[in-house]
Tab-separated table of C-alpha atoms and ligand atoms in Angstrom:
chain	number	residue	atom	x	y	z
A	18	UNK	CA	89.699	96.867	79.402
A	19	UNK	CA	91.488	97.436	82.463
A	20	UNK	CA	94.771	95.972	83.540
A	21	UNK	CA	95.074	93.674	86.827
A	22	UNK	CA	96.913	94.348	89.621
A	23	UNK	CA	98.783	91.106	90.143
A	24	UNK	CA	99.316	90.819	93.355
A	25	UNK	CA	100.665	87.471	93.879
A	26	UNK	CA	103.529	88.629	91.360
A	27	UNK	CA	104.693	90.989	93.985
A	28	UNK	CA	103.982	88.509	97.082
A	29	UNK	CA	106.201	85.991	95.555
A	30	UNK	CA	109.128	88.877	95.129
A	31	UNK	CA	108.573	89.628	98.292
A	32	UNK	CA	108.917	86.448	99.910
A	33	UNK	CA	111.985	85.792	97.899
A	34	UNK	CA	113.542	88.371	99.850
A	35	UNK	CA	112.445	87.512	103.784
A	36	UNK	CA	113.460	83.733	102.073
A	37	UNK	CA	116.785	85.254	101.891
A	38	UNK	CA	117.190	86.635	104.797
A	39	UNK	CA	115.807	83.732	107.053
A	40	UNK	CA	118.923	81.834	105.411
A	41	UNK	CA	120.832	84.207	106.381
A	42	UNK	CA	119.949	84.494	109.732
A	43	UNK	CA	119.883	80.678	110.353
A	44	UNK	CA	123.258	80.862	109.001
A	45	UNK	CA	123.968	82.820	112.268
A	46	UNK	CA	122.293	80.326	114.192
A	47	UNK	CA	118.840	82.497	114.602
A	48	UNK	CA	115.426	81.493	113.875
A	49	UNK	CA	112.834	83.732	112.823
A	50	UNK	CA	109.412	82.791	114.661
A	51	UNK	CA	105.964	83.948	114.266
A	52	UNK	CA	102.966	83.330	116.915
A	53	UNK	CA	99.470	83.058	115.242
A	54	UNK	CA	96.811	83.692	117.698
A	55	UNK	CA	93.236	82.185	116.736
A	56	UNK	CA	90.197	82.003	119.180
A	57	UNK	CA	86.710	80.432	117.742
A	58	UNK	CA	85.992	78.980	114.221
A	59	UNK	CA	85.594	82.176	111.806
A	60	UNK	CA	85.903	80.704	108.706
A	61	UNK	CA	87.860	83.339	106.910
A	62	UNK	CA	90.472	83.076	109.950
A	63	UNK	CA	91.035	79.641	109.431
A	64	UNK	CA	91.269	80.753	105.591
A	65	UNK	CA	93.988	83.508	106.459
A	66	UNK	CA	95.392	81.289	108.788
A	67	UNK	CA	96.219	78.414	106.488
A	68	UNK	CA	97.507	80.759	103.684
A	69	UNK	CA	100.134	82.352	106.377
A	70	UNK	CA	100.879	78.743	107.280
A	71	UNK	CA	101.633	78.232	103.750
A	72	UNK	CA	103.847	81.239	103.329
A	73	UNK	CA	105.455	80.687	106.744
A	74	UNK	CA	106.544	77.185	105.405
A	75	UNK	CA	107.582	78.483	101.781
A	76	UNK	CA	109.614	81.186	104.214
A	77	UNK	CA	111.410	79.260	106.344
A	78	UNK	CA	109.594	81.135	109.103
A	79	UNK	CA	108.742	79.212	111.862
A	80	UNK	CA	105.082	79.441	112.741
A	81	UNK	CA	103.750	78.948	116.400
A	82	UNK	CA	99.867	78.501	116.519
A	83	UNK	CA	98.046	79.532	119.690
A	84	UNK	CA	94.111	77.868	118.906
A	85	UNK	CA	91.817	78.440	121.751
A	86	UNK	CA	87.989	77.461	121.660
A	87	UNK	CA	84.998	80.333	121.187
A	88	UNK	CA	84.803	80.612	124.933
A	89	UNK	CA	88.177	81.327	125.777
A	90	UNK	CA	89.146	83.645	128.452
A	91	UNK	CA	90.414	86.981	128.568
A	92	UNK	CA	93.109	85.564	131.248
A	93	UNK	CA	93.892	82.359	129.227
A	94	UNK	CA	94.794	84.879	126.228
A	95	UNK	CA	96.579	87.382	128.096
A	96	UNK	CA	99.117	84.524	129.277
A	97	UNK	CA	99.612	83.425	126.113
A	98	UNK	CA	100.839	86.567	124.916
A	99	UNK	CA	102.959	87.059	127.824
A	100	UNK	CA	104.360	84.228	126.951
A	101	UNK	CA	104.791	84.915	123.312
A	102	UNK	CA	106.684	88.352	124.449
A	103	UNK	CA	109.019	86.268	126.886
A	104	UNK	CA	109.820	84.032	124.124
A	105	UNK	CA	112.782	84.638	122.503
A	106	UNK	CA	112.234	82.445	119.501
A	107	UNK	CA	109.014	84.384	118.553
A	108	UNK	CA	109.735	87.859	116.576
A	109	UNK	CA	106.121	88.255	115.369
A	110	UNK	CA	102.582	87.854	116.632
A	111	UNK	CA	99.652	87.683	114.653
A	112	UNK	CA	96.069	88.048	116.087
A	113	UNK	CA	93.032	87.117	113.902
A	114	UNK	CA	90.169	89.149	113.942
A	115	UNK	CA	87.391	88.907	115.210
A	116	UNK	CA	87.971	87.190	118.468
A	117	UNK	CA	85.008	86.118	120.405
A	118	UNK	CA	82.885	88.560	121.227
A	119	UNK	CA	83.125	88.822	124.996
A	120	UNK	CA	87.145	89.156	124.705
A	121	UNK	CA	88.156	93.212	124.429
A	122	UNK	CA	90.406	92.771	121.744
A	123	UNK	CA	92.087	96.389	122.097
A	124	UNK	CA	93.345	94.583	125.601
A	125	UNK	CA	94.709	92.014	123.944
A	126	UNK	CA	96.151	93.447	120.918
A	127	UNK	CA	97.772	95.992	123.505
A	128	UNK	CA	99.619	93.160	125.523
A	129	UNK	CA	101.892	92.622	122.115
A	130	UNK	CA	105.291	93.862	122.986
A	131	UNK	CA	105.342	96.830	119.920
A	132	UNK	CA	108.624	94.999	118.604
A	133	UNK	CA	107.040	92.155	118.236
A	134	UNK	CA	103.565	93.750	117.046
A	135	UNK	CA	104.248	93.100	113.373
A	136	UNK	CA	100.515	93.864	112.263
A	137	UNK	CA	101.455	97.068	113.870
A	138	UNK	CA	97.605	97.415	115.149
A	139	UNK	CA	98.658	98.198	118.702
A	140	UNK	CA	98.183	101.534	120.246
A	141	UNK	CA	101.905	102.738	120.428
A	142	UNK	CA	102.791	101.848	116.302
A	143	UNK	CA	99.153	102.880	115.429
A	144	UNK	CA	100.004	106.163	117.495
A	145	UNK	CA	103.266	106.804	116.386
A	146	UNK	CA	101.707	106.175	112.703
A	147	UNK	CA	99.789	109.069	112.861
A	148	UNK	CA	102.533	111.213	114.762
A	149	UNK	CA	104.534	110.597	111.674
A	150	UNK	CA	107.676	109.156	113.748
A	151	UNK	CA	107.521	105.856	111.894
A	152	UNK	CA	106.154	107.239	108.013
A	153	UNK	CA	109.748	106.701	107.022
A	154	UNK	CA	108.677	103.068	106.353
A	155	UNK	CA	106.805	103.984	103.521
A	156	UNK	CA	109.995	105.196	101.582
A	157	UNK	CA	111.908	101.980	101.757
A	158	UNK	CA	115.216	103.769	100.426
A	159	UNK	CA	115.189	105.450	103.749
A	160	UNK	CA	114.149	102.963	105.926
A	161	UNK	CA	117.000	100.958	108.140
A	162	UNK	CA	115.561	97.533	109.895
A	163	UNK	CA	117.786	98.401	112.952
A	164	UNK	CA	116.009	101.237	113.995
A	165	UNK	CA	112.616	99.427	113.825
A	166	UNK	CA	112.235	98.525	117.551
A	167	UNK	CA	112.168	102.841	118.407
A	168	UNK	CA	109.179	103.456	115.058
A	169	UNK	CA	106.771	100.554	115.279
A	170	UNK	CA	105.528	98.240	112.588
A	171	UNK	CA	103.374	99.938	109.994
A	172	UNK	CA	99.661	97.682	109.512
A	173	UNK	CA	100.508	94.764	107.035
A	174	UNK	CA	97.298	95.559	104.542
A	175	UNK	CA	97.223	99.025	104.306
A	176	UNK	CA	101.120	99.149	103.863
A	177	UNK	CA	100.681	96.092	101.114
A	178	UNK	CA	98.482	98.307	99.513
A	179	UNK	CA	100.669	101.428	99.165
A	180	UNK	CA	103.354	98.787	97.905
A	181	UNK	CA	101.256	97.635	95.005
A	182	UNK	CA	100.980	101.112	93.833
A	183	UNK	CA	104.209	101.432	93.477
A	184	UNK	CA	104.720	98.024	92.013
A	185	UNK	CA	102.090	99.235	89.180
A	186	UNK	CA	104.369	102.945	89.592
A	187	UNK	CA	100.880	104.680	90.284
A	188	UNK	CA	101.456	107.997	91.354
A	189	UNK	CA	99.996	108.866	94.743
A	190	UNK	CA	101.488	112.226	95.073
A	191	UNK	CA	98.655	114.765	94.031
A	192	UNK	CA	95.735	112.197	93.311
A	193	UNK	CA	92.105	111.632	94.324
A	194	UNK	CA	92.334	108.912	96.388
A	195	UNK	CA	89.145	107.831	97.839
A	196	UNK	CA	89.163	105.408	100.219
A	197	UNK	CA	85.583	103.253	101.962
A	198	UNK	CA	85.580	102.177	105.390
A	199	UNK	CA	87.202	103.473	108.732
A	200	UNK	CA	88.775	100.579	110.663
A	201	UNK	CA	91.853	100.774	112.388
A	202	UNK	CA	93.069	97.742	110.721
A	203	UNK	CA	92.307	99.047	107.181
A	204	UNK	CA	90.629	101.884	106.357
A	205	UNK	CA	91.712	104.501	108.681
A	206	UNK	CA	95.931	103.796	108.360
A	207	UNK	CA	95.243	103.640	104.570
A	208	UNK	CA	93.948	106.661	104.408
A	209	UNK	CA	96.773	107.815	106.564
A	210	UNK	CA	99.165	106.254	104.329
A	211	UNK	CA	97.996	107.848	101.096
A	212	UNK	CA	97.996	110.842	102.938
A	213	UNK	CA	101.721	110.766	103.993
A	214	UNK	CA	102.499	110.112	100.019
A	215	UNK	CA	100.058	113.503	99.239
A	216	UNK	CA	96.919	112.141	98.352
A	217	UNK	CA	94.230	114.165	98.647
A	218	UNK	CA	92.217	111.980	100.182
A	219	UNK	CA	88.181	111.365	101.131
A	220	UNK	CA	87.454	108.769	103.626
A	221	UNK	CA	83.825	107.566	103.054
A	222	UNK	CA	81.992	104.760	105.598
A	223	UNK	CA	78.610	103.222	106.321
A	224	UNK	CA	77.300	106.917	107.302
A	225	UNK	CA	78.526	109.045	104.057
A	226	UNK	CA	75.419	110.141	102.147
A	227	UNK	CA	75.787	110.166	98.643
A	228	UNK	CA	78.342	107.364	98.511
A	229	UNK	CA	78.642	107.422	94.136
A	230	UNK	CA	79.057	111.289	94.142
A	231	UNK	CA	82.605	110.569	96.032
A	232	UNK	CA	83.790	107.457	94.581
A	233	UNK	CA	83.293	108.883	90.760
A	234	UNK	CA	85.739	111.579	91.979
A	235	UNK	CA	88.536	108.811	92.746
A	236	UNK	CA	91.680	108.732	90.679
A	237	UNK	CA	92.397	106.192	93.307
A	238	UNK	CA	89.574	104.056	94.982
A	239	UNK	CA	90.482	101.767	98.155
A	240	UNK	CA	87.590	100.188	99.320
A	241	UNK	CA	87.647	97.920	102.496
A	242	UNK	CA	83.863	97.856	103.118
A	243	UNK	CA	83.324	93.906	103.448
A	244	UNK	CA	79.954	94.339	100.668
A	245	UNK	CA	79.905	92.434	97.774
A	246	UNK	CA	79.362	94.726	95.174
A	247	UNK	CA	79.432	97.539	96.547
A	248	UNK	CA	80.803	99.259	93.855
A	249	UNK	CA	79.734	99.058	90.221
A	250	UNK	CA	80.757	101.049	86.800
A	251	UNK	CA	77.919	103.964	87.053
A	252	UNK	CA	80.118	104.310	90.286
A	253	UNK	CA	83.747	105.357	88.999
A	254	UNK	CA	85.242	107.165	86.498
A	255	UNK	CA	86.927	106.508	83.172
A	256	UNK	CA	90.623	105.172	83.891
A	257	UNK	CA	90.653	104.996	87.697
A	258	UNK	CA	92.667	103.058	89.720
A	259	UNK	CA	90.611	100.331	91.546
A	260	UNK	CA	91.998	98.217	94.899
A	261	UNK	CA	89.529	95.664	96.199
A	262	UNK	CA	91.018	95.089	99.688
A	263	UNK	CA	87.311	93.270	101.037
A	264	UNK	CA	87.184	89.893	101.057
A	265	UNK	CA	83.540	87.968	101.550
A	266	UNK	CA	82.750	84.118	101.515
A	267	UNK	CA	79.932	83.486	99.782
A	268	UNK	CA	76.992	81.269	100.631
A	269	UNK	CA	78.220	79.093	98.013
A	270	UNK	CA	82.162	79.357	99.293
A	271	UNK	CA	82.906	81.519	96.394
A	272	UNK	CA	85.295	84.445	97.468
A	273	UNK	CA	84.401	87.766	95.958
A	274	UNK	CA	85.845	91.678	96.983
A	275	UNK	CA	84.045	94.520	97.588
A	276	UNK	CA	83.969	95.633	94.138
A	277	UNK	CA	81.727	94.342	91.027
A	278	UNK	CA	84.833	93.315	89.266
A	279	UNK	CA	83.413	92.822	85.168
A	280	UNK	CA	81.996	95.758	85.112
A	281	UNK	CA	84.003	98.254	86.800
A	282	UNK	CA	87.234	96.672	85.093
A	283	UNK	CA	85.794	98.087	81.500
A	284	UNK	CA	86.535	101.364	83.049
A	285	UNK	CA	89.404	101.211	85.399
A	286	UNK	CA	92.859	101.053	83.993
A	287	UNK	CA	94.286	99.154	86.718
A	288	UNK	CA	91.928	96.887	89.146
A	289	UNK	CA	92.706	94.043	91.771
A	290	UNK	CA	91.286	90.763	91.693
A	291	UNK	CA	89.805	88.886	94.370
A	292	UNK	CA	90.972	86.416	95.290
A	293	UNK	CA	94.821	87.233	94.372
A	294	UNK	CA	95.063	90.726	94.631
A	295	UNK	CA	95.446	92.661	98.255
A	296	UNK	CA	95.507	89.477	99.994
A	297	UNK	CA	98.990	87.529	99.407
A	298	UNK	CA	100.768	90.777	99.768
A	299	UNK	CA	99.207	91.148	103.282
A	300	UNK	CA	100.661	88.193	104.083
A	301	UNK	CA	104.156	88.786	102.024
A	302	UNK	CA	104.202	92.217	104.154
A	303	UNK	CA	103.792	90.099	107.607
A	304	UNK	CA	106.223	87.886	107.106
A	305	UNK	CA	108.741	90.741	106.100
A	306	UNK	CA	107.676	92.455	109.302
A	307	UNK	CA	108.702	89.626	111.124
A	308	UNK	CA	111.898	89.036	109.426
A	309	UNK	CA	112.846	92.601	110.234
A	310	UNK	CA	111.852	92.202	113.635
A	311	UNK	CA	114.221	89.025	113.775
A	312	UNK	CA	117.003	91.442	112.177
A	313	UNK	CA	116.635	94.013	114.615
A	314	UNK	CA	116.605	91.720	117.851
A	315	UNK	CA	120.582	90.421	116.991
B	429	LIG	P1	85.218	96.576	109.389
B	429	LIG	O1	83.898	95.898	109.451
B	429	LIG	O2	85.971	96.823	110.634
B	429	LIG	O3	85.026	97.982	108.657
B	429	LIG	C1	84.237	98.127	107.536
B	429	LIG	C2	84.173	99.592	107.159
B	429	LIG	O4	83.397	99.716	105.981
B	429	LIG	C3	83.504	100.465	108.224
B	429	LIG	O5	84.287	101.619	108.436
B	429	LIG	C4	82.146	100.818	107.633
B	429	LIG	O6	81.698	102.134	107.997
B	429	LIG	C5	82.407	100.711	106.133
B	429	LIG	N1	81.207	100.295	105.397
B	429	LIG	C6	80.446	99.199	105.630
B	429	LIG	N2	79.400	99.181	104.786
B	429	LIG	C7	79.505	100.270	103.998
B	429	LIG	C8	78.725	100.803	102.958
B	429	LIG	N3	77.594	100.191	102.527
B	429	LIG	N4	79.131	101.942	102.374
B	429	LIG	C9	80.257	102.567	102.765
B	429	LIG	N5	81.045	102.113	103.779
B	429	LIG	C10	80.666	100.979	104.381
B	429	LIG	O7	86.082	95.729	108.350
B	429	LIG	P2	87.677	95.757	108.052
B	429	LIG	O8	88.392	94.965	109.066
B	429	LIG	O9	88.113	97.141	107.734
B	429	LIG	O10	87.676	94.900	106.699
B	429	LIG	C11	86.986	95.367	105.548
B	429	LIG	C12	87.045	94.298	104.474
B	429	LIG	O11	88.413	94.064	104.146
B	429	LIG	C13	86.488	92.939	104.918
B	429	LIG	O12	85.881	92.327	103.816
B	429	LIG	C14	87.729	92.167	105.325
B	429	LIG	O13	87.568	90.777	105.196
B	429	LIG	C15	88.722	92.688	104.329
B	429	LIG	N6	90.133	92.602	104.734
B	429	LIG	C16	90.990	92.171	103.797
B	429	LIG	C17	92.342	92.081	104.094
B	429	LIG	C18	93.272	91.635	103.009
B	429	LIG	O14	94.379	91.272	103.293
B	429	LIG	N7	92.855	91.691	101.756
B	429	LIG	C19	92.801	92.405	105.364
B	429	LIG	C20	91.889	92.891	106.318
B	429	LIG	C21	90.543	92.986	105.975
């Protein structure tokens, strides 16, 4: 029987230490803001919305919602992130995904000054990312707040990810880690990520034949597909390490991962639930974005 990945456990340690710091910069007279941008009804962005409320308030954070209706313009958004960037009591801004369909969300996303892009999904952290000027971030004994505004935020799930690992002490460094799905927001930085900490990694995705042949190979399996089980025991190996980072709201309103959780946790040794695995650290990683984005605007 496998052990679980608790990932509240490290959310809550986390968010102990932005706590911290938000008292200390209110101490100095600063508030730490964060914009949260949501256009239409998605369900699971009102879900994700509300549980980043909750940790904004348990924080000290200050949120600022921006809700527009499903038709919402392109223009109408655009302002309001100018006006997010001009506003000096906002460090953070978070867009929820997906926006309306008509909206070209790379635009948008784009608009987000990169010091204040703490999902870090914007072109210039996402590109600095992969020209390794901003890896630092993933060896926090290196990595100096100040200097944040020059690297770029690093994506909140994928980096939440590589900071469970270490939380469990996995070792990345020579591993199989195979990861599912592509995404910009997921998939692809993860697999960038893992890389950077020596992985050998396989990136599999709707296309990849064969999808069991790869996955049993996985000392480390990622998968961000958004498929209820996808995955299942016949598909991993003995004593893998398994990190469910989809998230899918059933018919019913149950909330169930990617992977078939009782039967591939009699083989894994360590496996993440769903709900209460990937997803508070997301949010735990956000808000410590945020607060270093604060830090590095005194
Ligand atoms: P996406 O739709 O942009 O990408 C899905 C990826 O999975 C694609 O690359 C696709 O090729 C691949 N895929 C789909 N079906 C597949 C299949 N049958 N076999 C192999 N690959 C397949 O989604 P995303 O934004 O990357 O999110 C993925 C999942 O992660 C969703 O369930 C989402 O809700 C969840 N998510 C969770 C968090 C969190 O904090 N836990 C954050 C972001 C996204």
């Amino acid at each position: 029987m496998s052990k679980i990945i608790e990932g509240k456990k490290l959310a809550e340690k986390i968010k102990e230490n932005v706590r911290e710091k938000v008292i200390s910069l209110n101490n100095k007279g600063i508030d730490v803001g964060l914009a949260l941008i949501l256009a239409g009804e998605n369900l699971s962005s009102k879900q994700y919305l509300s549980a980043t409320l909750k940790a904004c308030k348990k924080t000290g954070i200050k949120p600022y919602e921006f809700r527009f209706p499903e038709n919402v313009t392109m223009n109408e958004l655009l302002n309001s992130v100018r006006d997010i960037n001009n506003d000096e009591r906002i460090h953070g801004a978070l867009i929820f995904f997906p926006l309306p369909k008509r909206i070209d969300s790379r635009k948008i996303v784009n608009s987000i000054l990169p010091e204040k892009d703490v999902d870090g999904l914007g072109s210039i952290p996402i590109g600095k990312f992969a020209a390794e000027e901003s890896t630092l971030q993933l060896y926090s004994k290196q990595y100096d707040p100040s200097i944040t505004h020059h690297l770029g935020f690093l994506p909140c799930t994928p980096f939440g990810v590589i900071r469970l690992l270490e939380y469990y002490n996995v070792d990345i460094k020579g591993k199989h880690a195979v990861v599912i799905g592509k995404s910009l927001a997921v998939g692809k930085p993860l697999s960038l990520m893992l890389l950077t900490k020596e992985a050998t990694v396989t990136i599999c995705h709707r296309e990849t034949r064969n999808l069991a042949e790869m996955t049993r190979q996985a000392d480390i399996l990622c998968v961000a597909a958004g498929k209820p089980n996808l995955i299942n025991a016949d598909m991993v190996k003995e004593g893998v390490v398994v990190v469910d980072i989809g998230i899918n709201v059933l018919p019913n309103g149950c909330v169930v991962g990617d992977i078939d959780f009782e039967s591939v946790s009699t083989k894994a040794s360590l496996i993440t639930p769903v709900p209460g695995g990937v997803g508070p650290v997301t949010i735990a990683m956000l808000l410590e974005n945020t607060v270093k984005s604060a830090k590095a605007r005194i």
